[in-house]
């Protein structure tokens, strides 16, 4: 890829990421939910999870 193509790709990528995390969107909440699910599963597997 040429330098111009890489720059254009970077601009498009930043635009897409910005669109996903704009205020009023649910994307951050969904990402946090998946993160908590992964961390909770890992903590349970290691035996360090919070006891219920």
XYZ file of N, CA and C in Angstrom:
156
model
N 0.838 -1.185 0.000
C 0.000 0.000 0.000
C 0.877 1.240 0.000
N 0.400 2.234 -0.674
C 1.141 3.490 -0.698
C 0.842 4.291 0.573
N 1.624 5.322 0.785
C 1.447 6.162 1.965
C 0.079 6.834 1.959
N -0.371 7.253 0.791
C -1.683 7.903 0.690
C -2.808 6.953 1.080
N -2.685 5.699 0.658
C -3.698 4.702 1.013
C -3.716 4.443 2.518
N -2.541 4.385 3.129
C -2.463 4.169 4.577
C -3.077 5.336 5.342
N -2.823 6.552 4.892
C -3.391 7.738 5.544
C -4.915 7.728 5.407
N -5.405 7.438 4.206
C -6.851 7.392 3.980
C -7.502 6.312 4.842
N -6.856 5.176 4.950
C -7.373 4.081 5.766
C -7.419 4.490 7.238
N -6.410 5.194 7.698
C -6.378 5.675 9.074
C -7.499 6.656 9.355
N -7.745 7.573 8.424
C -8.826 8.552 8.596
C -10.183 7.860 8.652
N -10.401 6.904 7.781
C -11.665 6.165 7.770
C -11.823 5.370 9.059
N -10.765 4.732 9.520
C -10.826 3.954 10.758
C -11.152 4.839 11.957
N -10.505 5.978 12.060
C -10.782 6.904 13.160
C -12.229 7.376 13.105
N -12.725 7.644 11.927
C -14.121 8.055 11.772
C -15.089 6.978 12.224
N -14.811 5.738 11.883
C -15.687 4.642 12.280
C -15.662 4.447 13.798
N -14.494 4.504 14.388
C -14.376 4.346 15.839
C -15.093 5.487 16.551
N -14.920 6.706 16.057
C -15.592 7.863 16.652
C -17.105 7.715 16.571
N -17.605 7.225 15.462
C -19.040 7.023 15.298
C -19.564 6.014 16.313
N -18.798 4.988 16.599
C -19.239 3.965 17.541
C -19.296 4.471 18.981
N -18.392 5.369 19.353
C -18.320 5.773 20.759
C -18.899 7.156 21.030
N -19.643 7.701 20.096
C -20.280 8.994 20.330
C -21.266 8.899 21.494
N -21.477 10.003 22.218
C -22.463 9.994 23.304
C -23.843 9.590 22.804
N -24.567 8.876 23.639
C -25.906 8.429 23.255
C -25.921 7.059 22.608
N -24.782 6.504 22.331
C -24.713 5.167 21.730
C -24.600 4.123 22.835
N -24.966 2.904 22.532
C -24.886 1.825 23.511
C -23.598 1.019 23.384
N -22.754 1.373 22.437
C -21.537 0.602 22.201
C -20.655 0.495 23.441
N -20.364 1.594 24.158
C -19.520 1.459 25.357
C -20.123 0.531 26.403
N -21.441 0.590 26.577
C -22.099 -0.286 27.554
C -21.977 -1.754 27.145
N -22.103 -2.021 25.870
C -21.989 -3.398 25.376
C -20.558 -3.906 25.554
N -19.580 -3.065 25.232
C -18.178 -3.461 25.405
C -17.884 -3.744 26.872
N -18.379 -2.897 27.775
C -18.176 -3.118 29.210
C -18.839 -4.405 29.677
N -20.014 -4.722 29.160
C -20.698 -5.949 29.544
C -19.888 -7.179 29.132
N -19.359 -7.174 27.904
C -18.541 -8.301 27.459
C -17.253 -8.403 28.271
N -16.665 -7.254 28.613
C -15.445 -7.256 29.416
C -15.707 -7.852 30.791
N -16.811 -7.438 31.413
C -17.156 -7.972 32.733
C -17.442 -9.463 32.665
N -18.099 -9.898 31.597
C -18.385 -11.321 31.422
C -17.089 -12.115 31.319
N -16.157 -11.631 30.515
C -14.878 -12.319 30.338
C -14.101 -12.351 31.647
N -14.002 -11.194 32.311
C -13.251 -11.127 33.563
C -13.891 -11.978 34.648
N -15.212 -11.968 34.705
C -15.913 -12.784 35.696
C -15.687 -14.263 35.464
N -15.743 -14.681 34.204
C -15.508 -16.092 33.874
C -14.086 -16.490 34.215
N -13.143 -15.627 33.906
C -11.744 -15.910 34.202
C -11.511 -15.974 35.711
N -12.102 -15.049 36.459
C -11.950 -15.042 37.914
C -12.549 -16.300 38.524
N -13.676 -16.753 37.990
C -14.294 -17.977 38.494
C -13.400 -19.184 38.204
N -12.849 -19.232 37.007
C -11.978 -20.347 36.637
C -10.738 -20.389 37.514
N -10.240 -19.222 37.922
C -9.034 -19.163 38.762
C -9.376 -19.307 40.244
N -10.664 -19.261 40.564
C -11.073 -19.392 41.955
C -10.930 -18.096 42.747
N -10.846 -16.961 42.047
C -10.698 -15.696 42.750
C -11.946 -14.833 42.626
N -13.017 -15.388 42.091
C -14.248 -14.632 41.893
C -14.920 -14.302 43.216
N -15.793 -13.329 43.190
C -16.529 -12.934 44.388
C -17.540 -14.021 44.701
N -17.601 -14.422 45.968
C -18.547 -15.455 46.370
C -19.941 -14.865 46.456
N -20.922 -15.634 45.962
C -22.295 -15.151 45.940
C -23.073 -15.787 47.064
